[in-house]
GROMACS .gro file of C-alpha atoms in nm:
model
  515
    1ASP     CA    1   0.000   0.000   0.000
    2GLY     CA    2   0.155   0.320  -0.119
    3MET     CA    3   0.446   0.351  -0.360
    4ASN     CA    4   0.813   0.353  -0.271
    5VAL     CA    5   1.021   0.654  -0.376
    6LEU     CA    6   1.367   0.651  -0.533
    7PHE     CA    7   1.486   1.011  -0.538
    8ILE     CA    8   1.803   1.068  -0.745
    9VAL     CA    9   1.969   1.409  -0.716
   10VAL     CA   10   2.285   1.496  -0.909
   11ASP     CA   11   2.540   1.764  -0.826
   12ASP     CA   12   2.586   2.042  -1.086
   13LEU     CA   13   2.411   1.862  -1.373
   14ARG     CA   14   2.266   2.086  -1.642
   15PRO     CA   15   2.032   1.914  -1.890
   16VAL     CA   16   2.306   1.800  -2.131
   17LEU     CA   17   2.134   1.467  -2.188
   18GLY     CA   18   2.007   1.290  -2.496
   19CYS     CA   19   1.651   1.311  -2.364
   20TYR     CA   20   1.685   1.692  -2.357
   21GLY     CA   21   1.794   1.701  -2.719
   22ASP     CA   22   2.171   1.712  -2.666
   23LYS     CA   23   2.339   1.567  -2.975
   24ILE     CA   24   2.682   1.498  -2.821
   25VAL     CA   25   2.624   1.348  -2.477
   26LYS     CA   26   2.574   0.974  -2.443
   27SER     CA   27   2.327   0.913  -2.160
   28PRO     CA   28   2.132   0.600  -2.262
   29ASN     CA   29   2.021   0.499  -1.911
   30ILE     CA   30   1.888   0.840  -1.810
   31ASP     CA   31   1.726   0.864  -2.157
   32GLN     CA   32   1.561   0.526  -2.098
   33LEU     CA   33   1.424   0.653  -1.766
   34ALA     CA   34   1.299   0.965  -1.947
   35SER     CA   35   1.120   0.752  -2.205
   36GLN     CA   36   0.908   0.605  -1.922
   37SER     CA   37   0.866   0.937  -1.739
   38ILE     CA   38   0.708   1.280  -1.752
   39VAL     CA   39   1.000   1.511  -1.837
   40PHE     CA   40   0.996   1.881  -1.754
   41SER     CA   41   1.203   2.083  -1.998
   42ASN     CA   42   1.175   2.413  -1.807
   43ALA     CA   43   1.264   2.328  -1.446
   44TYR     CA   44   1.467   2.573  -1.236
   45ALA     CA   45   1.655   2.575  -0.905
   46GLN     CA   46   1.593   2.854  -0.655
   47GLN     CA   47   1.963   2.935  -0.611
   48ALA     CA   48   2.256   2.807  -0.817
   49LEU     CA   49   2.459   2.689  -0.517
   50CYS     CA   50   2.455   2.341  -0.358
   51ALA     CA   51   2.355   2.402   0.005
   52PRO     CA   52   2.089   2.674  -0.050
   53SER     CA   53   1.928   2.483  -0.337
   54ARG     CA   54   1.915   2.152  -0.152
   55VAL     CA   55   1.781   2.299   0.171
   56SER     CA   56   1.523   2.485  -0.037
   57PHE     CA   57   1.384   2.184  -0.225
   58LEU     CA   58   1.412   1.946   0.072
   59THR     CA   59   1.211   2.185   0.294
   60GLY     CA   60   0.985   2.322   0.019
   61ARG     CA   61   1.083   2.679   0.116
   62ARG     CA   62   1.262   2.950  -0.078
   63PRO     CA   63   1.608   3.078   0.023
   64ASP     CA   64   1.456   3.394   0.174
   65THR     CA   65   1.262   3.165   0.412
   66THR     CA   66   1.544   2.919   0.490
   67ARG     CA   67   1.774   3.224   0.517
   68LEU     CA   68   2.051   3.014   0.370
   69TYR     CA   69   2.244   3.178   0.086
   70ASP     CA   70   2.583   3.031   0.178
   71PHE     CA   71   2.692   2.712   0.362
   72TYR     CA   72   2.711   2.835   0.717
   73SER     CA   73   2.377   2.807   0.899
   74TYR     CA   74   2.128   2.535   0.990
   75TRP     CA   75   1.771   2.636   0.907
   76ARG     CA   76   1.614   2.474   1.216
   77VAL     CA   77   1.819   2.706   1.437
   78HIS     CA   78   1.862   3.007   1.212
   79ALA     CA   79   1.523   3.039   1.040
   80GLY     CA   80   1.250   2.800   1.159
   81ASN     CA   81   1.201   2.435   1.255
   82TYR     CA   82   1.075   2.336   0.910
   83SER     CA   83   0.983   1.978   0.829
   84THR     CA   84   1.163   1.827   0.533
   85MET     CA   85   1.035   1.608   0.252
   86PRO     CA   86   1.207   1.290   0.384
   87GLN     CA   87   1.091   1.376   0.739
   88TYR     CA   88   0.732   1.394   0.613
   89PHE     CA   89   0.763   1.055   0.444
   90LYS     CA   90   0.922   0.912   0.761
   91GLU     CA   91   0.633   1.045   0.972
   92ASN     CA   92   0.398   0.875   0.725
   93GLY     CA   93   0.540   0.527   0.775
   94TYR     CA   94   0.828   0.519   0.526
   95VAL     CA   95   1.182   0.402   0.598
   96THR     CA   96   1.386   0.702   0.480
   97LEU     CA   97   1.742   0.645   0.360
   98SER     CA   98   2.014   0.881   0.238
   99VAL     CA   99   2.312   0.774   0.026
  100GLY     CA  100   2.584   1.012  -0.096
  101LYS     CA  101   2.525   1.386  -0.125
  102VAL     CA  102   2.159   1.461  -0.059
  103PHE     CA  103   2.172   1.740   0.197
  104HIS     CA  104   2.489   1.946   0.161
  105PRO     CA  105   2.715   1.813   0.437
  106GLY     CA  106   2.841   2.039   0.717
  107VAL     CA  107   2.681   2.320   0.918
  108SER     CA  108   2.386   2.364   0.681
  109SER     CA  109   2.253   2.018   0.772
  110ASN     CA  110   2.381   2.017   1.133
  111TYR     CA  111   2.685   1.798   1.049
  112SER     CA  112   2.442   1.504   1.034
  113ASP     CA  113   2.254   1.543   0.704
  114ASP     CA  114   1.959   1.639   0.930
  115TYR     CA  115   1.958   1.297   1.097
  116PRO     CA  116   1.753   1.186   1.289
  117TYR     CA  117   1.479   1.427   1.178
  118SER     CA  118   1.493   1.334   0.809
  119TRP     CA  119   1.632   0.981   0.803
  120SER     CA  120   1.552   0.648   0.968
  121ILE     CA  121   1.917   0.542   0.984
  122PRO     CA  122   2.238   0.751   0.970
  123PRO     CA  123   2.312   0.867   0.614
  124PHE     CA  124   2.580   0.689   0.413
  125HIS     CA  125   2.879   0.877   0.276
  126PRO     CA  126   3.135   0.706   0.052
  127SER     CA  127   3.465   0.651   0.233
  128THR     CA  128   3.660   0.782  -0.068
  129GLU     CA  129   3.480   1.120  -0.069
  130LYS     CA  130   3.770   1.264   0.130
  131TYR     CA  131   4.010   1.219  -0.163
  132GLU     CA  132   3.800   1.429  -0.403
  133ASN     CA  133   4.019   1.741  -0.392
  134GLN     CA  134   4.351   1.571  -0.326
  135LYS     CA  135   4.630   1.522  -0.577
  136THR     CA  136   4.497   1.217  -0.761
  137CYS     CA  137   4.521   1.341  -1.123
  138ARG     CA  138   4.825   1.212  -1.314
  139GLY     CA  139   4.986   1.483  -1.527
  140LYS     CA  140   5.179   1.433  -1.852
  141ASP     CA  141   5.497   1.434  -1.643
  142GLY     CA  142   5.372   1.136  -1.441
  143LYS     CA  143   5.332   1.344  -1.121
  144LEU     CA  144   5.005   1.377  -0.930
  145TYR     CA  145   4.808   1.705  -0.927
  146ALA     CA  146   4.483   1.850  -0.793
  147ASN     CA  147   4.343   1.940  -1.134
  148LEU     CA  148   4.005   2.045  -1.269
  149VAL     CA  149   4.027   1.808  -1.565
  150CYS     CA  150   4.100   1.472  -1.405
  151PRO     CA  151   4.040   1.147  -1.596
  152VAL     CA  152   4.181   0.865  -1.380
  153ASP     CA  153   4.267   0.498  -1.379
  154VAL     CA  154   4.027   0.377  -1.109
  155THR     CA  155   4.261   0.093  -1.008
  156GLU     CA  156   4.518   0.357  -0.907
  157MET     CA  157   4.271   0.549  -0.690
  158PRO     CA  158   4.265   0.516  -0.310
  159LYS     CA  159   4.079   0.190  -0.227
  160GLY     CA  160   4.053   0.125  -0.603
  161THR     CA  161   3.718   0.300  -0.642
  162LEU     CA  162   3.541   0.639  -0.667
  163PRO     CA  163   3.269   0.791  -0.445
  164ASP     CA  164   2.978   0.755  -0.690
  165ILE     CA  165   3.063   0.388  -0.752
  166GLN     CA  166   3.047   0.333  -0.374
  167SER     CA  167   2.714   0.518  -0.350
  168THR     CA  168   2.562   0.299  -0.622
  169GLU     CA  169   2.679  -0.016  -0.443
  170GLU     CA  170   2.532   0.100  -0.112
  171ALA     CA  171   2.202   0.207  -0.271
  172ILE     CA  172   2.172  -0.135  -0.438
  173ARG     CA  173   2.246  -0.304  -0.105
  174LEU     CA  174   1.970  -0.100   0.062
  175LEU     CA  175   1.720  -0.186  -0.215
  176ASN     CA  176   1.784  -0.553  -0.142
  177VAL     CA  177   1.738  -0.500   0.233
  178MET     CA  178   1.411  -0.315   0.176
  179LYS     CA  179   1.289  -0.592  -0.056
  180THR     CA  180   1.377  -0.862   0.199
  181ASN     CA  181   1.217  -0.673   0.488
  182LYS     CA  182   0.914  -0.575   0.275
  183GLN     CA  183   0.950  -0.216   0.398
  184LYS     CA  184   0.805   0.086   0.221
  185PHE     CA  185   1.095   0.322   0.153
  186PHE     CA  186   1.201   0.670   0.047
  187LEU     CA  187   1.558   0.621  -0.078
  188ALA     CA  188   1.750   0.937  -0.173
  189VAL     CA  189   2.069   0.886  -0.373
  190GLY     CA  190   2.296   1.186  -0.430
  191TYR     CA  191   2.564   1.162  -0.699
  192HIS     CA  192   2.872   1.389  -0.697
  193LYS     CA  193   2.969   1.401  -1.061
  194PRO     CA  194   2.975   1.613  -1.273
  195HIS     CA  195   3.069   1.841  -0.979
  196VAL     CA  196   3.431   1.963  -0.993
  197PRO     CA  197   3.693   1.827  -0.998
  198LEU     CA  198   3.596   1.645  -1.319
  199ARG     CA  199   3.738   1.317  -1.187
  200TYR     CA  200   3.601   1.008  -1.357
  201PRO     CA  201   3.725   0.678  -1.509
  202GLN     CA  202   3.946   0.770  -1.806
  203GLU     CA  203   3.778   0.526  -2.048
  204PHE     CA  204   3.482   0.768  -2.074
  205LEU     CA  205   3.703   1.008  -2.269
  206LYS     CA  206   3.683   0.764  -2.562
  207LEU     CA  207   3.317   0.864  -2.607
  208TYR     CA  208   3.418   1.226  -2.676
  209PRO     CA  209   3.707   1.277  -2.921
  210LEU     CA  210   3.838   1.630  -2.865
  211GLU     CA  211   3.799   1.719  -3.234
  212ASN     CA  212   3.420   1.674  -3.194
  213ILE     CA  213   3.400   1.917  -2.900
  214THR     CA  214   3.300   2.274  -2.978
  215LEU     CA  215   3.321   2.589  -2.769
  216ALA     CA  216   3.006   2.734  -2.614
  217PRO     CA  217   2.792   2.913  -2.875
  218ASP     CA  218   2.850   3.243  -2.687
  219PRO     CA  219   3.190   3.220  -2.514
  220TRP     CA  220   3.223   3.596  -2.466
  221VAL     CA  221   3.113   3.819  -2.178
  222PRO     CA  222   2.797   3.993  -2.308
  223GLU     CA  223   2.852   4.361  -2.380
  224LYS     CA  224   2.557   4.477  -2.171
  225LEU     CA  225   2.597   4.231  -1.883
  226PRO     CA  226   2.600   4.429  -1.556
  227SER     CA  227   2.926   4.360  -1.372
  228VAL     CA  228   2.728   4.253  -1.061
  229ALA     CA  229   2.575   3.969  -1.259
  230TYR     CA  230   2.907   3.816  -1.365
  231ASN     CA  231   3.051   3.523  -1.169
  232PRO     CA  232   3.434   3.505  -1.182
  233TRP     CA  233   3.456   3.122  -1.130
  234THR     CA  234   3.714   3.138  -0.851
  235ASP     CA  235   3.673   2.770  -0.756
  236ILE     CA  236   3.802   2.670  -1.099
  237ARG     CA  237   4.093   2.915  -1.094
  238GLN     CA  238   4.225   2.744  -0.781
  239ARG     CA  239   4.273   2.407  -0.954
  240GLU     CA  240   4.637   2.343  -1.044
  241ASP     CA  241   4.585   2.297  -1.419
  242VAL     CA  242   4.385   2.622  -1.444
  243GLU     CA  243   4.621   2.810  -1.212
  244ALA     CA  244   4.907   2.723  -1.446
  245LEU     CA  245   4.729   2.908  -1.730
  246ASN     CA  246   4.767   3.240  -1.546
  247VAL     CA  247   4.432   3.377  -1.662
  248SER     CA  248   4.358   3.738  -1.566
  249PHE     CA  249   4.088   3.806  -1.304
  250PRO     CA  250   3.792   3.840  -1.342
  251TYR     CA  251   3.714   3.829  -1.716
  252GLY     CA  252   4.024   3.680  -1.874
  253PRO     CA  253   3.908   3.399  -2.102
  254LEU     CA  254   4.050   3.049  -2.077
  255PRO     CA  255   4.242   2.934  -2.388
  256ASP     CA  256   4.011   2.776  -2.644
  257ASP     CA  257   4.178   2.436  -2.631
  258PHE     CA  258   4.140   2.421  -2.253
  259GLN     CA  259   3.775   2.527  -2.280
  260ARG     CA  260   3.722   2.227  -2.507
  261GLN     CA  261   3.895   1.999  -2.257
  262ILE     CA  262   3.665   2.116  -1.975
  263ARG     CA  263   3.358   2.058  -2.191
  264GLN     CA  264   3.491   1.716  -2.297
  265SER     CA  265   3.549   1.614  -1.934
  266TYR     CA  266   3.210   1.743  -1.822
  267TYR     CA  267   3.042   1.526  -2.089
  268ALA     CA  268   3.259   1.227  -1.993
  269ALA     CA  269   3.161   1.275  -1.626
  270VAL     CA  270   2.793   1.281  -1.731
  271SER     CA  271   2.834   0.946  -1.911
  272TYR     CA  272   3.008   0.804  -1.602
  273LEU     CA  273   2.709   0.926  -1.398
  274ASP     CA  274   2.472   0.768  -1.652
  275VAL     CA  275   2.634   0.429  -1.591
  276GLN     CA  276   2.575   0.465  -1.216
  277VAL     CA  277   2.210   0.558  -1.272
  278GLY     CA  278   2.176   0.263  -1.512
  279LEU     CA  279   2.316   0.016  -1.258
  280LEU     CA  280   2.088   0.155  -0.986
  281LEU     CA  281   1.771   0.137  -1.198
  282ASN     CA  282   1.865  -0.210  -1.321
  283ALA     CA  283   1.889  -0.315  -0.953
  284LEU     CA  284   1.536  -0.179  -0.899
  285ASP     CA  285   1.425  -0.418  -1.175
  286ASN     CA  286   1.627  -0.702  -1.021
  287VAL     CA  287   1.452  -0.675  -0.684
  288GLY     CA  288   1.114  -0.658  -0.862
  289LEU     CA  289   1.022  -0.310  -0.739
  290SER     CA  290   0.997  -0.115  -1.067
  291ASN     CA  291   0.621  -0.169  -1.065
  292ASN     CA  292   0.563   0.010  -0.732
  293THR     CA  293   0.842   0.265  -0.701
  294ILE     CA  294   0.822   0.629  -0.809
  295VAL     CA  295   1.157   0.744  -0.952
  296VAL     CA  296   1.250   1.112  -0.953
  297PHE     CA  297   1.563   1.235  -1.128
  298THR     CA  298   1.691   1.592  -1.092
  299ALA     CA  299   1.991   1.809  -1.003
  300ASP     CA  300   2.058   2.084  -0.748
  301HIS     CA  301   2.138   2.338  -1.026
  302GLY     CA  302   2.315   2.365  -1.360
  303TRP     CA  303   2.671   2.461  -1.456
  304SER     CA  304   2.809   2.710  -1.711
  305LEU     CA  305   3.036   2.556  -1.973
  306GLY     CA  306   3.188   2.877  -2.108
  307GLU     CA  307   2.863   3.056  -2.198
  308HIS     CA  308   2.891   3.433  -2.133
  309GLY     CA  309   3.261   3.378  -2.059
  310GLU     CA  310   3.158   3.202  -1.737
  311TRP     CA  311   3.223   2.864  -1.578
  312SER     CA  312   3.062   2.687  -1.284
  313LYS     CA  313   2.729   2.789  -1.128
  314TYR     CA  314   2.688   3.107  -0.914
  315SER     CA  315   2.460   3.307  -1.146
  316ASN     CA  316   2.096   3.355  -1.245
  317PHE     CA  317   2.141   3.253  -1.609
  318ASP     CA  318   1.952   2.947  -1.737
  319VAL     CA  319   2.278   2.757  -1.776
  320ALA     CA  320   2.324   2.782  -1.396
  321THR     CA  321   1.962   2.754  -1.277
  322ARG     CA  322   1.801   2.510  -1.523
  323VAL     CA  323   1.797   2.144  -1.423
  324PRO     CA  324   1.675   1.812  -1.558
  325LEU     CA  325   1.353   1.697  -1.388
  326MET     CA  326   1.163   1.377  -1.459
  327PHE     CA  327   0.914   1.157  -1.275
  328TYR     CA  328   0.856   0.788  -1.340
  329VAL     CA  329   0.525   0.684  -1.183
  330PRO     CA  330   0.415   0.326  -1.258
  331GLY     CA  331   0.061   0.320  -1.397
  332VAL     CA  332   0.064   0.697  -1.453
  333THR     CA  333   0.358   0.783  -1.676
  334THR     CA  334   0.355   0.427  -1.813
  335SER     CA  335   0.086   0.166  -1.837
  336SER     CA  336   0.086  -0.063  -1.534
  337VAL     CA  337   0.400  -0.268  -1.512
  338SER     CA  338   0.360  -0.640  -1.448
  339GLN     CA  339   0.569  -0.793  -1.174
  340GLY     CA  340   0.896  -0.918  -1.316
  341VAL     CA  341   0.885  -0.721  -1.642
  342ARG     CA  342   1.212  -0.535  -1.699
  343VAL     CA  343   1.158  -0.161  -1.726
  344PHE     CA  344   1.521  -0.052  -1.689
  345PRO     CA  345   1.761  -0.300  -1.853
  346TYR     CA  346   2.116  -0.167  -1.818
  347LEU     CA  347   2.244   0.005  -2.134
  348ASP     CA  348   2.617   0.030  -2.199
  349PRO     CA  349   2.701   0.381  -2.330
  350PHE     CA  350   3.001   0.237  -2.519
  351ASN     CA  351   2.781   0.003  -2.724
  352HIS     CA  352   2.438   0.161  -2.720
  353ILE     CA  353   2.318   0.303  -3.051
  354GLY     CA  354   2.007   0.513  -3.100
  355GLY     CA  355   1.803   0.725  -2.866
  356SER     CA  356   1.495   0.638  -2.667
  357VAL     CA  357   1.153   0.746  -2.784
  358LEU     CA  358   1.055   1.062  -2.604
  359GLN     CA  359   0.714   1.101  -2.453
  360GLY     CA  360   0.555   1.357  -2.224
  361GLN     CA  361   0.793   1.656  -2.248
  362LYS     CA  362   0.627   1.932  -2.047
  363LYS     CA  363   0.726   2.287  -2.138
  364LYS     CA  364   0.558   2.448  -1.837
  365VAL     CA  365   0.798   2.650  -1.623
  366VAL     CA  366   0.837   2.469  -1.287
  367GLU     CA  367   1.055   2.504  -0.977
  368LEU     CA  368   1.244   2.260  -0.755
  369VAL     CA  369   1.069   2.411  -0.451
  370SER     CA  370   0.762   2.224  -0.582
  371LEU     CA  371   0.923   1.880  -0.538
  372PHE     CA  372   0.797   1.830  -0.182
  373PRO     CA  373   0.423   1.880  -0.248
  374THR     CA  374   0.448   1.698  -0.583
  375LEU     CA  375   0.605   1.385  -0.437
  376ALA     CA  376   0.361   1.387  -0.145
  377GLU     CA  377   0.070   1.395  -0.392
  378LEU     CA  378   0.217   1.126  -0.620
  379ALA     CA  379   0.272   0.897  -0.321
  380GLY     CA  380  -0.087   0.946  -0.206
  381LEU     CA  381   0.005   1.141   0.108
  382GLN     CA  382  -0.180   1.452   0.216
  383VAL     CA  383  -0.021   1.747   0.034
  384PRO     CA  384   0.133   1.991   0.285
  385PRO     CA  385  -0.060   2.319   0.299
  386ALA     CA  386   0.061   2.630   0.118
  387CYS     CA  387   0.269   2.852   0.346
  388PRO     CA  388   0.123   3.179   0.469
  389LYS     CA  389   0.307   3.493   0.357
  390THR     CA  390   0.537   3.473   0.661
  391SER     CA  391   0.600   3.116   0.768
  392PHE     CA  392   0.905   3.114   0.998
  393HIS     CA  393   0.679   2.981   1.277
  394VAL     CA  394   0.507   2.714   1.063
  395ALA     CA  395   0.669   2.368   1.080
  396LEU     CA  396   0.487   2.206   0.789
  397CYS     CA  397   0.394   2.402   0.479
  398THR     CA  398   0.531   2.454   0.131
  399GLU     CA  399   0.610   2.756  -0.085
  400GLY     CA  400   0.598   2.537  -0.394
  401THR     CA  401   0.285   2.403  -0.566
  402SER     CA  402   0.235   2.041  -0.664
  403ILE     CA  403   0.300   1.998  -1.035
  404ALA     CA  404   0.131   1.656  -1.044
  405ARG     CA  405  -0.165   1.832  -1.210
  406TYR     CA  406   0.045   1.867  -1.528
  407PHE     CA  407   0.098   1.491  -1.563
  408ASN     CA  408  -0.222   1.386  -1.736
  409ALA     CA  409  -0.362   1.711  -1.867
  410SER     CA  410  -0.264   1.858  -2.198
  411GLU     CA  411  -0.075   2.184  -2.150
  412GLU     CA  412  -0.370   2.388  -2.278
  413LYS     CA  413  -0.623   2.226  -2.047
  414VAL     CA  414  -0.427   2.311  -1.733
  415GLN     CA  415  -0.406   2.669  -1.851
  416GLU     CA  416  -0.785   2.698  -1.852
  417GLU     CA  417  -0.847   2.545  -1.511
  418GLY     CA  418  -0.920   2.803  -1.245
  419GLU     CA  419  -0.936   2.555  -0.960
  420GLY     CA  420  -0.726   2.582  -0.647
  421CYS     CA  421  -0.768   2.958  -0.619
  422GLY     CA  422  -0.883   2.945  -0.255
  423ASP     CA  423  -0.635   3.113  -0.027
  424THR     CA  424  -0.328   3.068  -0.245
  425ASP     CA  425  -0.184   3.374  -0.411
  426ARG     CA  426  -0.122   3.204  -0.743
  427CYS     CA  427  -0.412   3.047  -0.932
  428PHE     CA  428  -0.334   2.759  -1.162
  429ASN     CA  429  -0.458   2.951  -1.464
  430GLU     CA  430  -0.188   3.214  -1.422
  431GLU     CA  431   0.129   3.184  -1.625
  432PRO     CA  432   0.371   2.981  -1.410
  433VAL     CA  433   0.703   3.145  -1.328
  434ALA     CA  434   1.024   3.027  -1.165
  435LEU     CA  435   1.200   3.245  -0.911
  436SER     CA  436   1.574   3.222  -0.856
  437GLN     CA  437   1.813   3.448  -0.668
  438TYR     CA  438   2.184   3.501  -0.618
  439PRO     CA  439   2.374   3.713  -0.363
  440ARG     CA  440   2.677   3.933  -0.434
  441PRO     CA  441   2.922   4.117  -0.207
  442ALA     CA  442   2.968   4.416  -0.441
  443ASP     CA  443   2.874   4.570  -0.776
  444THR     CA  444   3.193   4.446  -0.942
  445PRO     CA  445   3.344   4.097  -0.943
  446GLN     CA  446   3.544   4.019  -0.625
  447TRP     CA  447   3.734   3.708  -0.512
  448ASN     CA  448   3.423   3.617  -0.304
  449SER     CA  449   3.154   3.710  -0.562
  450ASP     CA  450   3.073   3.345  -0.634
  451LYS     CA  451   3.019   3.241  -0.272
  452PRO     CA  452   2.977   3.542  -0.043
  453LYS     CA  453   2.924   3.466   0.325
  454LEU     CA  454   2.599   3.601   0.468
  455LYS     CA  455   2.770   3.890   0.649
  456ASP     CA  456   2.932   4.006   0.323
  457ILE     CA  457   2.616   4.007   0.108
  458ARG     CA  458   2.525   4.359  -0.006
  459ILE     CA  459   2.320   4.292  -0.321
  460MET     CA  460   2.065   4.023  -0.410
  461GLY     CA  461   1.977   3.941  -0.768
  462TYR     CA  462   1.613   3.832  -0.786
  463SER     CA  463   1.527   3.663  -1.114
  464ILE     CA  464   1.193   3.568  -1.274
  465ARG     CA  465   1.187   3.313  -1.555
  466THR     CA  466   0.870   3.275  -1.761
  467SER     CA  467   0.829   3.093  -2.090
  468ASP     CA  468   0.890   3.426  -2.267
  469TYR     CA  469   1.167   3.603  -2.076
  470ARG     CA  470   1.417   3.615  -1.792
  471TYR     CA  471   1.401   3.934  -1.586
  472THR     CA  472   1.652   4.001  -1.306
  473LEU     CA  473   1.683   4.291  -1.064
  474TRP     CA  474   1.997   4.338  -0.855
  475VAL     CA  475   1.885   4.524  -0.542
  476GLN     CA  476   2.034   4.644  -0.216
  477PHE     CA  477   2.026   4.372   0.053
  478ASN     CA  478   2.083   4.399   0.427
  479PRO     CA  479   2.221   4.072   0.574
  480ASN     CA  480   2.149   4.180   0.932
  481ASN     CA  481   1.772   4.175   0.890
  482PHE     CA  482   1.750   3.980   0.560
  483SER     CA  483   1.575   4.267   0.384
  484ALA     CA  484   1.586   4.351   0.016
  485ASN     CA  485   1.523   4.712  -0.089
  486PHE     CA  486   1.356   4.718  -0.432
  487GLU     CA  487   1.370   5.098  -0.426
  488ASP     CA  488   1.749   5.069  -0.455
  489VAL     CA  489   1.808   4.889  -0.785
  490HIS     CA  490   2.178   4.848  -0.872
  491ALA     CA  491   2.128   4.684  -1.212
  492GLY     CA  492   1.878   4.495  -1.423
  493GLU     CA  493   1.871   4.229  -1.693
  494LEU     CA  494   1.599   4.139  -1.942
  495TYR     CA  495   1.634   3.865  -2.204
  496MET     CA  496   1.358   3.771  -2.448
  497MET     CA  497   1.356   3.397  -2.509
  498GLU     CA  498   1.216   3.399  -2.860
  499THR     CA  499   1.489   3.618  -3.009
  500ASP     CA  500   1.766   3.555  -2.753
  501PRO     CA  501   1.746   3.198  -2.617
  502ASN     CA  502   2.107   3.205  -2.492
  503GLN     CA  503   2.053   3.526  -2.291
  504ASP     CA  504   2.330   3.727  -2.456
  505TYR     CA  505   2.157   4.057  -2.530
  506ASN     CA  506   2.038   4.241  -2.221
  507ILE     CA  507   1.761   4.483  -2.324
  508TYR     CA  508   1.680   4.607  -1.972
  509ASN     CA  509   1.799   4.959  -2.050
  510ASN     CA  510   1.598   4.972  -2.375
  511THR     CA  511   1.267   4.922  -2.195
  512SER     CA  512   1.049   5.106  -1.949
  513HIS     CA  513   1.095   4.906  -1.630
  514GLY     CA  514   0.753   4.934  -1.476
  515TRP     CA  515   0.580   4.677  -1.699
   0.00000   0.00000   0.00000
C-alpha cells in the first residue's frame, strides 16, 4: 500500500542529456528513464549553489525563508524548525534512507545530514569522498596534481574506487534489504559528478574525441551584462591545471583548447554518472520493485560551460539555474508494469546506438521548490498546505505548488483550469514562473563574488523566468535583517527567449521598467 520513492539528485548537472535534445552526450540509461517518465524541460533551481538549493527543495521553502544563501547556517536554528520532505515521508510510515550527497554536508545540515529528523538510519557517505580534492590526477609528467580536468585509472585510486561507484553499491544493497524486509521506503541517492573536480574513469574520454568538441555558442562576456551579474569562477581558478594558465581576473578567457577539454570532461563525467544511474535502476528491476516505485531524477542546479565567458554555477542565467527533472510513476507515466517485467535493462554507453523514444515533455515552467508537495501527492500522502506569507513559525507548509496536475492534462487544459484559487496567491490559470536568486558582495566581481558569506552580502539578484523572458533585478540587501530594498536597484537584466534563447543581449535599459 503506497508507492516507494527513489529520489536521485545529481550535483551540478545541467540538462546536457540525450533526452533533452543534446546531440553529443551519451546518456542511454537516463534517456531510458525519461522515455518512461514525464519530463519537464523548463525546471529551475531557486539558487545556483549546492547548500541553498538543496535545503530549499528538501524543505519546500525559498532561500529567503530558509535564510541560507551560503553554507554556514542550519535552518532549524537560524530560520524556523521546518519539516523536510524525507521527514514527512518518515512520519507517514516510510523508511527514509540517504546515500551520498543529498543534503549538503556540514553546518547547513547540522553535520548530520539532518539525521535523525529526516532519516531512519544515519546517512551513508562514501569513504573515498575525502580524496576528491587531493592530488589524484596524473599529469603528462607522471606526477600527481589536484586538477580540474582529471580522468583517472580507477585501479590507481585510493581503495581502487570512486565515491559515486560506492554510492551505487550502497544504494543497491539497501534496495535488497528493503525488498527482503518488505519495507516501504524513500531512498534518496545523491551523486557527486559532474561536480568539480571532473574526476572520472578515463575510459569515458573515448566517447568524446576532442575534435568533436565545440566551444560554447556564446563564449564571450555579453557587452551589456551588468558587472554585478558576472561570476568570476574562482573555484576553478584554484585548480592546479587552471592556475598554471595564469588567466587574468575576473574576465580573462580560458584558452580555447582548454575550454574544449573542460567541456569534454564534463560530458565524460555525465556518461560516467549515466552508468551509475543505469546500474541503480537495473537493480530496482532485479529486486522486482519497478512496478511500485516512483523514480525522480533531478539536479541541485546547472553549470556554465563557457557561456557568457563564465564557468561553474553562481549566477541567475539558465545555464546555472536550469535542471533536468523527470518523474517515473508506474501506472501513470507508463501503463501498469507487471511484476517481473524489466523496465530498466542496463544500457552500456560504449555500445548503445540510437536514442529512446521521447514522450511527455512538459514545457511548463516549474521550480524545484515544488518537489515536496508533488512527491507527497504522487505517493498518495496529504499534500502539505501552502505557506502563509510569513512562515518562519510554521513547521509544515510549502512555498511550492504540486506539479502533479500537469501529468495527465494537456498543457492547454491546465491553462484553462481556475481551480485551487482558494487562499493561495497564485491560481493555476496564471502563467507559471520560476523564481531564482543570487547574492553578491559588491557591484563588481570580487574574489568572493561566487560564494559570499551572509555577512558580506550587499546585493541580491532576484530573477523571474517565464516561458517568454528572464528578468533580473539586482537590489540592495541587508544581511542583518534579511531585507531587500527594491527601491534601490543596482542593475537589471531582461532577455527575451524567442529572439535571444542564450541570454546574450540584455535589453533592460531599452525598456520602461515598470511593466
